[in-house]
CSV table of C-alpha atoms in Angstrom, one decimal:
chain,number,residue,atom,x,y,z
A,214,UNK,CA,62.9,101.8,11.6
A,215,UNK,CA,66.6,102.7,10.3
A,216,UNK,CA,67.3,106.0,8.5
A,217,UNK,CA,67.8,104.8,5.1
A,218,UNK,CA,64.5,103.1,5.1
A,219,UNK,CA,62.8,106.3,6.8
A,220,UNK,CA,64.6,108.2,4.0
A,221,UNK,CA,63.1,105.5,1.4
A,222,UNK,CA,59.7,106.0,2.6
A,223,UNK,CA,59.6,109.5,2.8
A,224,UNK,CA,61.5,109.9,-0.8
A,225,UNK,CA,59.7,106.8,-2.8
A,226,UNK,CA,56.7,106.3,-1.1
A,227,UNK,CA,55.5,104.1,1.7
A,228,UNK,CA,53.6,101.4,-0.1
A,229,UNK,CA,55.4,98.6,-2.0
A,230,UNK,CA,53.9,99.1,-5.3
A,231,UNK,CA,55.3,102.8,-5.4
A,232,UNK,CA,58.7,101.5,-4.4
A,233,UNK,CA,58.7,98.9,-7.2
A,234,UNK,CA,57.7,101.5,-9.9
A,235,UNK,CA,60.7,103.6,-8.5
A,236,UNK,CA,62.7,100.4,-8.7
A,237,UNK,CA,62.0,100.0,-12.5
A,238,UNK,CA,62.6,103.4,-13.0
A,239,UNK,CA,66.2,102.9,-11.5
A,240,UNK,CA,66.5,100.2,-14.1
A,241,UNK,CA,65.4,102.3,-16.9
A,242,UNK,CA,68.1,104.7,-16.0
A,243,UNK,CA,71.0,101.9,-16.0
A,244,UNK,CA,69.7,100.6,-19.2
A,245,UNK,CA,70.3,104.5,-20.8
A,246,UNK,CA,73.3,104.8,-19.0
A,247,UNK,CA,74.6,101.4,-20.1
A,248,UNK,CA,73.8,102.1,-23.8
A,249,UNK,CA,75.2,105.5,-23.7
A,250,UNK,CA,78.2,104.1,-23.0
A,251,UNK,CA,78.4,101.3,-25.5
A,252,UNK,CA,77.3,103.4,-28.1
A,253,UNK,CA,79.5,106.3,-27.3
A,254,UNK,CA,77.0,108.7,-26.5
A,255,UNK,CA,74.3,108.3,-29.5
A,256,UNK,CA,71.6,106.9,-26.8
A,257,UNK,CA,70.9,110.3,-25.4
A,258,UNK,CA,71.3,112.5,-28.8
A,259,UNK,CA,68.0,114.6,-29.7
A,260,UNK,CA,67.9,112.9,-32.9
A,261,UNK,CA,67.8,109.3,-31.1
A,262,UNK,CA,65.2,110.0,-28.3
A,263,UNK,CA,63.1,111.4,-30.8
A,264,UNK,CA,63.2,108.7,-33.1
A,265,UNK,CA,62.4,106.6,-30.1
A,266,UNK,CA,59.6,108.3,-29.1
A,267,UNK,CA,58.3,108.2,-32.7
A,268,UNK,CA,59.0,104.5,-33.4
A,269,UNK,CA,57.3,103.1,-30.1
A,270,UNK,CA,54.8,105.5,-29.2
A,271,UNK,CA,52.1,103.2,-30.6
A,272,UNK,CA,53.4,100.5,-28.4
A,273,UNK,CA,53.1,102.2,-25.4
A,274,UNK,CA,49.7,103.5,-26.4
A,275,UNK,CA,48.7,100.0,-26.3
A,276,UNK,CA,50.3,99.2,-23.3
A,277,UNK,CA,48.1,101.6,-21.4
A,278,UNK,CA,44.8,99.9,-22.6
A,279,UNK,CA,46.3,96.5,-22.1
A,280,UNK,CA,47.2,97.4,-18.3
A,281,UNK,CA,43.2,97.8,-17.9
A,282,UNK,CA,42.7,94.6,-19.4
A,283,UNK,CA,45.0,92.7,-17.5
A,284,UNK,CA,44.3,94.4,-14.1
A,285,UNK,CA,40.6,93.2,-14.9
A,286,UNK,CA,41.9,89.8,-15.2
A,287,UNK,CA,41.9,89.1,-18.7
A,288,UNK,CA,44.2,89.2,-21.9
A,289,UNK,CA,43.8,90.5,-25.3
A,290,UNK,CA,45.6,88.7,-28.1
A,291,UNK,CA,44.1,91.0,-31.1
A,292,UNK,CA,45.2,94.3,-30.5
A,293,UNK,CA,47.6,93.8,-33.2
A,294,UNK,CA,45.2,92.8,-36.0
A,295,UNK,CA,42.7,95.2,-34.9
A,296,UNK,CA,45.3,98.1,-35.3
A,297,UNK,CA,46.1,96.4,-38.7
A,298,UNK,CA,42.3,96.3,-39.9
A,299,UNK,CA,41.4,99.7,-38.6
A,300,UNK,CA,44.6,101.0,-40.7
A,301,UNK,CA,43.4,99.3,-43.9
A,302,UNK,CA,39.7,100.6,-43.4
A,303,UNK,CA,41.0,104.1,-43.0
A,304,UNK,CA,43.5,104.3,-45.7
A,305,UNK,CA,40.8,102.7,-48.4
A,306,UNK,CA,38.1,105.2,-47.0
A,307,UNK,CA,40.4,108.4,-48.0
A,308,UNK,CA,41.6,106.4,-51.2
A,309,UNK,CA,38.4,105.0,-52.6
A,310,UNK,CA,35.9,107.4,-51.1
A,311,UNK,CA,38.2,110.8,-50.9
A,312,UNK,CA,37.1,111.0,-46.8
A,313,UNK,CA,39.1,114.1,-45.3
A,314,UNK,CA,41.6,112.6,-43.0
A,315,UNK,CA,40.2,114.1,-39.8
A,316,UNK,CA,36.8,112.5,-40.6
A,317,UNK,CA,39.2,109.4,-41.2
A,318,UNK,CA,40.3,109.7,-37.8
A,319,UNK,CA,37.3,109.7,-36.2
A,320,UNK,CA,36.0,106.6,-38.4
A,321,UNK,CA,39.0,104.8,-37.4
A,322,UNK,CA,38.0,105.4,-33.8
A,323,UNK,CA,34.3,104.3,-34.4
A,324,UNK,CA,35.9,101.1,-35.9
A,325,UNK,CA,38.2,100.4,-32.8
A,326,UNK,CA,35.4,101.0,-30.5
A,327,UNK,CA,32.5,98.5,-32.5
A,328,UNK,CA,35.6,95.7,-32.6
A,329,UNK,CA,36.0,96.3,-28.8
A,330,UNK,CA,32.4,96.6,-27.8
A,331,UNK,CA,32.1,93.0,-30.1
A,332,UNK,CA,34.7,91.5,-27.9
A,333,UNK,CA,33.4,92.8,-24.8
A,334,UNK,CA,29.9,91.6,-25.5
A,335,UNK,CA,31.3,88.0,-25.6
A,336,UNK,CA,33.6,88.3,-22.7
A,337,UNK,CA,30.9,90.3,-20.1
A,338,UNK,CA,27.5,88.9,-21.3
A,339,UNK,CA,27.9,85.7,-22.9
A,340,UNK,CA,30.8,84.7,-20.3
A,341,UNK,CA,33.5,83.5,-23.2
A,342,UNK,CA,37.1,83.7,-21.9
A,343,UNK,CA,38.7,86.6,-23.1
A,344,UNK,CA,41.8,84.6,-24.5
A,345,UNK,CA,39.3,83.0,-26.9
A,346,UNK,CA,37.5,85.8,-27.8
A,347,UNK,CA,40.6,87.7,-28.8
A,348,UNK,CA,42.0,84.4,-30.1
A,349,UNK,CA,39.1,84.2,-32.6
A,350,UNK,CA,39.6,88.5,-32.9
A,351,UNK,CA,43.2,88.0,-34.0
A,352,UNK,CA,42.4,85.6,-36.8
A,353,UNK,CA,39.3,87.4,-38.0
A,354,UNK,CA,40.7,90.9,-38.2
A,355,UNK,CA,44.1,89.8,-39.6
A,356,UNK,CA,42.3,88.1,-42.4
A,357,UNK,CA,39.8,91.2,-42.7
A,358,UNK,CA,43.3,93.3,-43.3
A,359,UNK,CA,44.4,91.3,-46.0
A,360,UNK,CA,41.0,90.8,-47.4
A,361,UNK,CA,40.2,94.6,-47.6
A,362,UNK,CA,43.7,95.6,-48.7
A,363,UNK,CA,44.0,92.5,-51.3
A,364,UNK,CA,47.6,92.2,-49.3
A,365,UNK,CA,48.9,95.5,-51.1
A,366,UNK,CA,49.9,98.6,-49.1
A,367,UNK,CA,47.5,101.7,-49.4
A,368,UNK,CA,48.9,105.2,-49.0
A,369,UNK,CA,47.5,107.9,-47.1
A,370,UNK,CA,47.2,111.4,-47.7
A,371,UNK,CA,49.9,114.3,-46.3
A,372,UNK,CA,47.6,115.7,-43.8
A,373,UNK,CA,46.8,112.2,-41.9
A,374,UNK,CA,50.6,111.6,-41.6
A,375,UNK,CA,50.8,114.3,-39.2
A,376,UNK,CA,49.5,112.0,-36.7
A,377,UNK,CA,52.4,109.6,-36.7
A,378,UNK,CA,55.1,111.5,-38.6
A,379,UNK,CA,54.5,115.1,-37.6
A,380,UNK,CA,56.6,117.3,-34.8
A,381,UNK,CA,55.5,120.4,-33.1
A,382,UNK,CA,55.9,123.5,-35.3
A,383,UNK,CA,58.5,126.2,-35.1
A,384,UNK,CA,57.0,129.6,-33.9
A,385,UNK,CA,58.2,132.6,-32.0
A,386,UNK,CA,61.8,134.4,-32.3
A,387,UNK,CA,64.9,132.1,-32.9
A,388,UNK,CA,66.5,130.6,-29.6
A,389,UNK,CA,68.0,127.9,-31.2
A,390,UNK,CA,64.9,125.4,-29.7
A,391,UNK,CA,62.1,124.7,-30.5
A,392,UNK,CA,59.9,127.3,-28.6
A,393,UNK,CA,56.4,125.1,-28.4
A,394,UNK,CA,58.3,122.0,-26.8
A,395,UNK,CA,60.1,124.6,-24.1
A,396,UNK,CA,57.1,125.8,-23.3
A,397,UNK,CA,55.6,122.3,-22.5
A,398,UNK,CA,58.6,121.6,-20.4
A,399,UNK,CA,57.9,124.9,-18.3
A,400,UNK,CA,54.6,124.0,-17.8
A,401,UNK,CA,55.5,120.4,-16.6
A,402,UNK,CA,57.9,121.9,-14.2
A,403,UNK,CA,55.6,124.0,-12.8
A,404,UNK,CA,52.9,121.3,-12.5
A,405,UNK,CA,55.1,119.3,-10.8
A,406,UNK,CA,55.9,121.8,-8.3
A,407,UNK,CA,52.5,123.0,-7.6
A,408,UNK,CA,51.7,119.1,-7.2
A,409,UNK,CA,54.0,118.5,-4.5
A,410,UNK,CA,53.2,121.7,-2.8
A,411,UNK,CA,49.5,121.1,-2.8
A,412,UNK,CA,50.2,117.6,-1.3
A,413,UNK,CA,52.0,119.1,1.3
A,414,UNK,CA,49.4,121.5,2.1
A,415,UNK,CA,46.6,118.9,2.2
A,416,UNK,CA,48.6,116.7,4.3
A,417,UNK,CA,48.7,119.8,6.8
A,418,UNK,CA,45.2,120.3,6.6
A,419,UNK,CA,44.2,117.0,7.3
A,420,UNK,CA,46.3,116.8,10.5
A,421,UNK,CA,48.6,114.2,9.0
A,422,UNK,CA,52.7,114.1,9.1
A,423,UNK,CA,54.6,115.6,6.0
A,424,UNK,CA,58.0,114.3,4.6
A,425,UNK,CA,60.8,116.7,5.8
A,426,UNK,CA,61.0,119.6,3.6
A,427,UNK,CA,64.7,118.6,2.7
A,428,UNK,CA,62.9,115.1,0.8
A,429,UNK,CA,60.5,117.6,-0.8
A,430,UNK,CA,63.2,119.4,-2.3
A,431,UNK,CA,65.5,116.3,-3.3
A,432,UNK,CA,62.1,114.9,-4.7
A,433,UNK,CA,61.3,117.8,-6.7
A,434,UNK,CA,64.9,118.7,-8.1
A,435,UNK,CA,65.1,115.0,-9.2
A,436,UNK,CA,61.6,115.3,-11.3
A,437,UNK,CA,62.5,118.9,-12.6
A,438,UNK,CA,66.1,117.9,-13.5
A,439,UNK,CA,64.7,115.0,-15.7
A,440,UNK,CA,61.9,117.0,-17.3
A,441,UNK,CA,64.5,120.0,-18.1
A,442,UNK,CA,67.1,117.5,-19.8
A,443,UNK,CA,64.4,116.1,-21.9
A,444,UNK,CA,63.2,119.2,-23.0
A,445,UNK,CA,66.2,120.6,-24.0
A,446,UNK,CA,66.9,117.1,-25.6
A,447,UNK,CA,63.7,117.2,-27.6
A,448,UNK,CA,63.6,120.9,-28.3
A,449,UNK,CA,66.9,120.8,-29.6
A,450,UNK,CA,67.0,118.4,-32.7
A,451,UNK,CA,67.5,119.6,-36.3
A,452,UNK,CA,65.6,122.1,-37.2
A,453,UNK,CA,62.1,120.8,-38.6
A,454,UNK,CA,62.0,118.0,-35.7
A,455,UNK,CA,61.1,118.3,-31.8
A,456,UNK,CA,58.4,116.3,-29.8
A,457,UNK,CA,56.6,114.3,-32.1
A,458,UNK,CA,52.9,114.7,-32.3
A,459,UNK,CA,52.4,111.1,-31.5
A,460,UNK,CA,54.6,111.4,-28.7
A,461,UNK,CA,52.0,114.6,-27.1
A,462,UNK,CA,49.0,112.1,-27.7
A,463,UNK,CA,50.8,109.6,-25.7
A,464,UNK,CA,51.6,112.2,-23.0
A,465,UNK,CA,47.7,113.4,-23.0
A,466,UNK,CA,46.9,109.8,-22.8
A,467,UNK,CA,49.0,108.8,-20.0
A,468,UNK,CA,47.6,112.0,-17.5
A,469,UNK,CA,44.1,111.0,-18.3
A,470,UNK,CA,44.4,107.2,-17.9
A,471,UNK,CA,46.3,107.8,-14.8
A,472,UNK,CA,43.9,110.2,-13.7
A,473,UNK,CA,41.0,107.7,-14.2
A,474,UNK,CA,42.5,104.5,-12.6
A,475,UNK,CA,43.6,106.4,-9.6
A,476,UNK,CA,40.7,109.1,-8.7
A,477,UNK,CA,37.4,107.7,-10.4
A,478,UNK,CA,35.1,105.4,-9.3
A,479,UNK,CA,35.1,103.5,-12.6
A,480,UNK,CA,39.1,103.1,-12.6
A,481,UNK,CA,39.0,101.5,-8.8
A,482,UNK,CA,36.3,99.4,-10.0
A,483,UNK,CA,38.8,97.8,-12.5
A,484,UNK,CA,41.0,96.8,-10.0
A,485,UNK,CA,38.3,95.7,-7.4
A,486,UNK,CA,37.1,93.3,-10.5
A,487,UNK,CA,40.7,92.2,-11.0
A,488,UNK,CA,41.7,91.5,-7.2
A,489,UNK,CA,38.2,89.6,-6.2
A,490,UNK,CA,35.4,89.7,-8.8
A,491,UNK,CA,33.0,87.7,-6.8
A,492,UNK,CA,33.7,90.5,-3.7
A,493,UNK,CA,33.5,93.3,-6.0
A,494,UNK,CA,30.2,92.2,-7.4
A,495,UNK,CA,29.0,91.8,-4.0
A,496,UNK,CA,29.9,95.4,-3.0
A,497,UNK,CA,27.9,96.8,-5.7
A,498,UNK,CA,30.5,96.8,-8.8
A,499,UNK,CA,28.8,96.0,-12.0
A,500,UNK,CA,31.0,93.2,-13.0
A,501,UNK,CA,29.4,92.9,-16.7
A,502,UNK,CA,29.9,96.7,-17.2
A,503,UNK,CA,33.7,96.7,-16.3
A,504,UNK,CA,34.7,93.8,-18.3
A,505,UNK,CA,32.7,95.2,-21.4
A,506,UNK,CA,34.3,98.8,-20.9
A,507,UNK,CA,38.0,97.6,-20.5
A,508,UNK,CA,37.6,95.3,-23.8
A,509,UNK,CA,35.9,98.2,-25.5
A,510,UNK,CA,38.4,100.8,-24.5
A,511,UNK,CA,41.3,98.4,-25.8
A,512,UNK,CA,39.5,98.3,-29.2
A,513,UNK,CA,39.6,102.2,-29.2
A,514,UNK,CA,43.3,102.2,-28.5
A,515,UNK,CA,44.3,99.5,-30.7
A,516,UNK,CA,42.7,101.8,-33.3
A,517,UNK,CA,44.4,104.5,-32.6
A,518,UNK,CA,47.8,102.9,-32.4
A,519,UNK,CA,47.0,101.4,-35.7
A,520,UNK,CA,46.2,104.9,-37.4
A,521,UNK,CA,49.8,106.2,-35.7
A,522,UNK,CA,51.6,103.5,-37.3
A,523,UNK,CA,50.0,103.9,-40.6
A,524,UNK,CA,50.7,107.4,-40.8
A,525,UNK,CA,54.2,107.4,-39.6
A,526,UNK,CA,54.7,104.6,-42.4
A,527,UNK,CA,52.8,106.7,-44.9
A,528,UNK,CA,51.0,103.6,-45.9
A,529,UNK,CA,48.9,100.6,-44.6
A,530,UNK,CA,50.1,97.1,-45.4
A,531,UNK,CA,49.3,93.7,-44.6
A,532,UNK,CA,52.2,93.0,-42.1
A,533,UNK,CA,50.9,96.1,-39.8
A,534,UNK,CA,50.5,94.9,-36.0
A,535,UNK,CA,52.3,91.5,-35.9
A,536,UNK,CA,53.4,90.8,-32.6
A,537,UNK,CA,52.3,94.0,-31.2
A,538,UNK,CA,50.5,92.3,-28.6
A,539,UNK,CA,53.3,90.3,-27.4
A,540,UNK,CA,55.2,93.8,-26.8
A,541,UNK,CA,52.5,95.5,-25.2
A,542,UNK,CA,51.8,92.3,-22.8
A,543,UNK,CA,55.6,92.4,-21.9
A,544,UNK,CA,55.6,96.1,-21.2
A,545,UNK,CA,52.7,95.8,-18.9
A,546,UNK,CA,54.2,92.8,-17.1
A,547,UNK,CA,57.6,94.1,-16.9
A,548,UNK,CA,56.0,97.3,-15.5
A,549,UNK,CA,54.7,95.6,-12.3
A,550,UNK,CA,51.2,94.0,-13.4
A,551,UNK,CA,50.1,90.7,-12.3
A,552,UNK,CA,48.5,88.4,-14.7
A,553,UNK,CA,45.9,87.5,-12.4
A,554,UNK,CA,44.7,90.9,-12.3
A,555,UNK,CA,44.4,93.7,-9.8
A,556,UNK,CA,47.7,95.0,-9.8
A,557,UNK,CA,49.7,97.3,-11.8
A,558,UNK,CA,49.6,101.3,-12.9
A,559,UNK,CA,49.7,103.3,-16.0
A,560,UNK,CA,53.1,105.0,-15.1
A,561,UNK,CA,54.6,101.5,-14.8
A,562,UNK,CA,53.4,100.1,-17.9
A,563,UNK,CA,55.0,103.5,-19.7
A,564,UNK,CA,58.4,102.7,-18.1
A,565,UNK,CA,58.1,99.2,-18.7
A,566,UNK,CA,57.6,99.7,-22.5
A,567,UNK,CA,60.1,102.1,-22.2
A,568,UNK,CA,62.7,99.5,-21.0
A,569,UNK,CA,61.9,97.4,-23.8
A,570,UNK,CA,62.1,100.0,-26.5
A,571,UNK,CA,65.7,101.3,-25.4
A,572,UNK,CA,66.6,98.2,-25.0
A,573,UNK,CA,65.8,97.4,-28.4
A,574,UNK,CA,67.2,100.8,-29.6
A,575,UNK,CA,70.3,100.3,-28.1
A,576,UNK,CA,71.1,97.0,-29.7
A,577,UNK,CA,70.4,98.3,-32.9
A,578,UNK,CA,72.6,101.1,-32.3
A,579,UNK,CA,75.3,98.7,-31.5
A,580,UNK,CA,74.8,96.8,-34.8
A,581,UNK,CA,73.5,93.7,-33.0
A,582,UNK,CA,71.1,91.7,-35.4
A,583,UNK,CA,67.6,91.1,-35.0
A,584,UNK,CA,67.8,87.3,-33.8
A,585,UNK,CA,70.0,88.2,-31.0
A,586,UNK,CA,67.5,91.3,-30.0
A,587,UNK,CA,64.7,88.9,-30.0
A,588,UNK,CA,67.1,86.5,-27.7
A,589,UNK,CA,68.0,89.5,-25.1
A,590,UNK,CA,64.7,90.9,-25.1
A,591,UNK,CA,63.4,87.3,-24.2
A,592,UNK,CA,66.1,86.9,-21.6
A,593,UNK,CA,65.3,90.1,-19.9
A,594,UNK,CA,61.5,89.4,-19.3
A,595,UNK,CA,62.6,86.1,-18.2
A,596,UNK,CA,64.9,88.2,-15.6
A,597,UNK,CA,62.3,90.4,-14.5
A,598,UNK,CA,60.4,87.2,-13.3
A,599,UNK,CA,63.4,85.7,-11.7
A,600,UNK,CA,64.0,89.1,-9.8
A,601,UNK,CA,60.4,88.8,-8.8
A,602,UNK,CA,60.5,85.0,-7.7
A,603,UNK,CA,64.0,86.2,-5.6
A,604,UNK,CA,62.0,89.0,-3.9
A,605,UNK,CA,59.5,86.5,-2.9
A,606,UNK,CA,62.3,84.0,-1.3
A,607,UNK,CA,63.6,86.8,0.5
A,608,UNK,CA,60.1,87.6,2.2
A,609,UNK,CA,59.3,90.9,0.2
A,610,UNK,CA,56.4,91.6,-2.3
A,611,UNK,CA,56.4,89.1,-5.3
A,612,UNK,CA,54.0,89.4,-8.4
A,613,UNK,CA,54.4,85.8,-9.2
A,614,UNK,CA,53.9,84.7,-5.8
A,615,UNK,CA,50.7,86.3,-5.7
A,616,UNK,CA,49.6,85.4,-9.3
A,617,UNK,CA,50.5,81.7,-8.6
A,618,UNK,CA,49.1,81.4,-4.7
A,619,UNK,CA,45.5,80.5,-6.0
A,620,UNK,CA,46.6,78.0,-8.3
A,621,UNK,CA,48.9,76.1,-5.8
A,622,UNK,CA,46.2,76.1,-3.3
A,623,UNK,CA,43.8,74.2,-5.7
A,624,UNK,CA,45.9,71.9,-7.2
A,625,UNK,CA,47.7,70.8,-3.5
A,626,UNK,CA,46.8,68.6,-0.8
A,627,UNK,CA,45.3,69.4,2.5
A,628,UNK,CA,47.9,68.3,4.1
A,629,UNK,CA,50.5,70.3,2.1
A,630,UNK,CA,48.7,73.5,2.7
A,631,UNK,CA,49.5,76.3,5.1
A,632,UNK,CA,46.6,77.6,6.9
A,633,UNK,CA,45.5,80.9,5.7
A,634,UNK,CA,45.5,83.9,7.6
A,635,UNK,CA,44.6,87.6,7.4
A,636,UNK,CA,48.0,88.7,6.1
A,637,UNK,CA,47.4,86.9,3.1
A,638,UNK,CA,45.0,89.4,1.9
A,639,UNK,CA,42.5,86.4,0.7
A,640,UNK,CA,39.4,85.2,1.7
A,641,UNK,CA,38.9,81.8,3.3
A,642,UNK,CA,36.7,79.4,1.1
A,643,UNK,CA,32.8,79.2,1.6
A,644,UNK,CA,31.0,76.0,1.1
A,645,UNK,CA,28.2,76.5,-1.2
A,646,UNK,CA,24.8,76.6,0.4
A,647,UNK,CA,23.5,73.7,-1.4
A,648,UNK,CA,26.4,71.6,0.2
A,649,UNK,CA,25.2,72.6,4.0
A,650,UNK,CA,23.7,70.3,6.2
A,651,UNK,CA,20.2,71.2,7.7
A,652,UNK,CA,19.8,70.5,11.4
A,653,UNK,CA,17.0,68.3,12.3
C-alpha cells in the first residue's frame, strides 16, 4: 500500500462507504466555495446560512426517513401529501377547536403514525409493493388536504410557529453572539474530541492498531474547525436570529437515527432486509415487522416535516408538500444510497440534501430563474449517477452496478453471464425443492 493510500485509509476510514461519504463532503465544500466566489461572498454570510437551514430543514428530515425506506428496499411517494394532510389537520384543530399548540403537535405526530401504519400494513402484511401503496397514498392524502381545507389557507397561532420560524433565545451577558448557540458549539467540540479519544482507547484495549497520533490530530482539527466556523456564523446573525429551532430538531434526529441505524439490532435489521430479504428472514429477522416499522416511521417524520413547514409559513395551504418526495429521494440517492436497498447512511443523506439545498440557494442568489434551477439540479443528479458508472468502469465501487447486477443476470442469457464468485457478495441461485428429482 502506498503512503498516500495509507494516509487516506487512516484519515477517512478503511471502508469504501466511508471514503465515498467523505467524497460527497468534498463535493459539498467545492459547491460552497464556488458559490462563495460567484455570489461575492453571500453564500457563507450568517443570514444566508441561517436561511438555508430554516428553508430546507424539513426536506432533510424527510431524507432521514426516506433513507430507511430505501435501505429496506422500498420507495415512498406519499411523503409530501402526508405532510400537507397533517398540516391542514393540525391547523384546523387549532383554529376550529382551540386545541393548544403543544397538543396539536402531538396530534400531528399521531396522525402521521396512523397514516404510516396504514401504509405499512399494506406493504408488510398484504404484500402490495410500496410504490403502489404510496402512489395511492399520494393521491388520497393530497385530496384529503384539499377536502378538509376547502383548498384555502388556514393560519396557525404564534406559539406553533416557533418550531418552524423560531430561534434560540438571547440569554446571558452581551457577547456579540447568541450565547446558547456558542454553548452548543462548545459541547459539540468537546463531544468530537471525547469520541476520538474513546475510540483510540478502545482500540488499545482490544489490541488493535490505531492510526498514528498525528492522523487523529488532523482529523480532529478539521472537524473542530468546521464546528467552530459554523458556530460563529450561526451565533453571529442579526439580533433575534441564531440557530433555528428547526435546525436543532434536525440535529437531534440525525444523532438519534445515526445511532439507531449503526448501533442497534433494529437498525442493522433494516440493512439486512435491504441487502437480502430472504437471507435476513432465514437468520431470524422479522421481515414484516421491519417493513412495517420503516413505513410507520416515514409517516411520523413526514408529519413532523409538514408541521415545521406550516409553522414557518404561518399557514397551511393546498400547495404544501408538492414534489417534496422527489427532493428527499434525490438527497438520499446523491448521499450514496442504492435504490435496491442495503446501502446508505443518515450522514450521507444529510450531505446529499445539503448539496441540493446549497445548489438551489446559490443559483437563487445569482438570480438564476426557476426553470434553469430545475434543469441544473437534474443535471447534477445525472452527473452523480454518471460518476458512479465511471467508478464501476475503473474497477472501483459502484452503486449503480450493485443496483443493476441482479436485473442484468435475470435478463441475460446463460452464455452471456460470467460465473458468480464469492467476491460478488451474492448467493448462487438455489433450485426450488419441487423441481428437484427424487432418486429412484
